[in-house]
C-alpha positions as MATLAB code, in Angstrom:
seq = 'ADWRRRPRPDFEHRGHAVIYELHIRDFSSSDETVPENLRGKYLAFEQKGTRGDLHLRSLASAGITHVQLLPSYDFGSVPERPTEQKQQQIPLGEAPDSEVPQTKAMEVADEDAYNWGYDPVLHDVP';
ca = [
     -43.610  -38.943   26.060;
     -47.257  -39.791   26.350;
     -47.614  -37.808   29.634;
     -48.047  -34.667   27.539;
     -51.249  -36.064   26.043;
     -52.726  -37.178   29.314;
     -55.239  -34.888   30.962;
     -54.053  -33.357   34.173;
     -55.761  -34.722   37.251;
     -58.100  -32.413   39.128;
     -56.211  -30.455   41.730;
     -58.106  -27.770   43.565;
     -55.614  -26.482   46.120;
     -51.891  -26.943   46.724;
     -52.631  -27.602   50.375;
     -54.090  -30.929   49.261;
     -50.790  -32.084   47.795;
     -49.246  -35.269   49.141;
     -45.626  -35.119   47.994;
     -43.114  -37.939   47.661;
     -39.476  -36.934   47.234;
     -37.021  -39.121   45.410;
     -33.629  -38.881   43.848;
     -33.140  -39.876   40.219;
     -30.153  -42.106   40.866;
     -31.471  -43.624   44.099;
     -34.739  -44.513   42.372;
     -33.156  -47.255   40.296;
     -29.419  -47.577   40.917;
     -29.771  -51.019   42.513;
     -33.017  -52.129   40.858;
     -32.250  -55.339   39.002;
     -35.579  -55.076   37.145;
     -34.165  -52.047   35.286;
     -31.708  -52.679   32.438;
     -28.217  -52.137   33.843;
     -27.362  -49.298   31.451;
     -30.450  -47.348   32.617;
     -30.038  -47.763   36.367;
     -29.751  -44.438   38.112;
     -30.765  -42.555   34.966;
     -33.843  -40.588   33.906;
     -34.794  -43.329   31.437;
     -35.386  -45.734   34.322;
     -38.652  -43.861   34.923;
     -39.930  -44.974   31.513;
     -39.496  -48.677   32.215;
     -42.835  -50.321   32.904;
     -43.150  -53.173   35.353;
     -39.933  -52.423   37.255;
     -39.847  -52.354   41.032;
     -39.693  -48.567   40.908;
     -42.631  -48.335   38.516;
     -44.727  -50.645   40.694;
     -43.695  -48.727   43.811;
     -44.733  -45.371   42.330;
     -48.047  -46.854   41.201;
     -48.686  -48.204   44.700;
     -47.889  -44.783   46.185;
     -50.339  -43.156   43.770;
     -52.973  -45.666   44.836;
     -52.226  -44.775   48.446;
     -52.873  -41.086   47.750;
     -49.535  -39.577   46.694;
     -50.365  -36.723   44.316;
     -46.916  -35.387   43.389;
     -43.362  -36.619   42.956;
     -40.600  -34.107   43.610;
     -37.181  -34.895   42.194;
     -34.388  -34.020   44.568;
     -31.394  -32.085   43.199;
     -30.417  -33.451   39.814;
     -27.345  -31.386   38.996;
     -23.781  -32.576   39.284;
     -22.530  -32.464   42.838;
     -18.950  -32.837   43.783;
     -18.882  -35.446   46.529;
     -20.390  -38.336   44.568;
     -18.493  -40.469   42.084;
     -20.318  -40.031   38.780;
     -18.803  -42.931   36.861;
     -20.471  -46.261   37.726;
     -17.065  -47.945   37.650;
     -15.974  -45.709   40.550;
     -19.078  -46.336   42.673;
     -19.124  -48.945   45.405;
     -22.296  -50.932   45.959;
     -23.925  -51.378   49.316;
     -23.856  -55.003   50.448;
     -26.787  -55.180   52.819;
     -27.693  -58.692   53.959;
     -31.322  -59.779   53.745;
     -33.208  -61.213   56.671;
     -31.963  -58.923   59.405;
     -34.316  -58.204   62.287;
     -36.251  -54.912   61.990;
     -34.273  -53.453   64.881;
     -30.901  -54.619   63.573;
     -28.155  -52.054   63.114;
     -26.422  -54.194   60.489;
     -28.118  -52.614   57.406;
     -27.171  -49.096   58.502;
     -23.637  -50.188   59.370;
     -23.209  -51.851   55.970;
     -24.588  -48.810   54.148;
     -22.234  -46.482   55.995;
     -19.184  -48.600   55.096;
     -19.393  -47.294   51.500;
     -21.443  -44.116   52.025;
     -18.727  -41.824   50.684;
     -18.250  -43.891   47.533;
     -21.683  -45.260   46.596;
     -24.376  -44.020   44.217;
     -26.669  -42.720   46.957;
     -26.728  -39.028   47.745;
     -29.650  -36.676   47.664;
     -27.567  -33.813   46.371;
     -27.531  -31.559   49.388;
     -23.856  -31.031   48.977;
     -21.897  -27.814   49.556;
     -19.530  -28.687   46.693;
     -21.107  -27.415   43.457;
     -24.448  -26.779   45.209;
     -27.019  -25.419   42.754;
     -24.590  -25.482   39.845;
     -26.285  -26.802   36.681;
];
């Protein structure tokens, strides 16, 4: 990876950190600009020009200094196989105060690819 050759940015004090948290799978699991076999995987971070790549670049431009990956170990309440995961079907064009997107997301919440890993089943198990 070419990040090893890049000079580290100046960083004087940890109190100046502006941290953005994200989950590996959530980052790209529904991003159609990422090849399907890489969605929700570490390799999605290497894809240039994807929605996720452009989003991270815009956050860096806005002042984000660090990205923290949320738990990345196996956790028991999430279906690991893509064939067992349900996809959220959230309609576009809803009003900003609409409850429809949240309702649609919750319909498959126990069976979709989204979970930040704060799960008591297998918590902190590599």
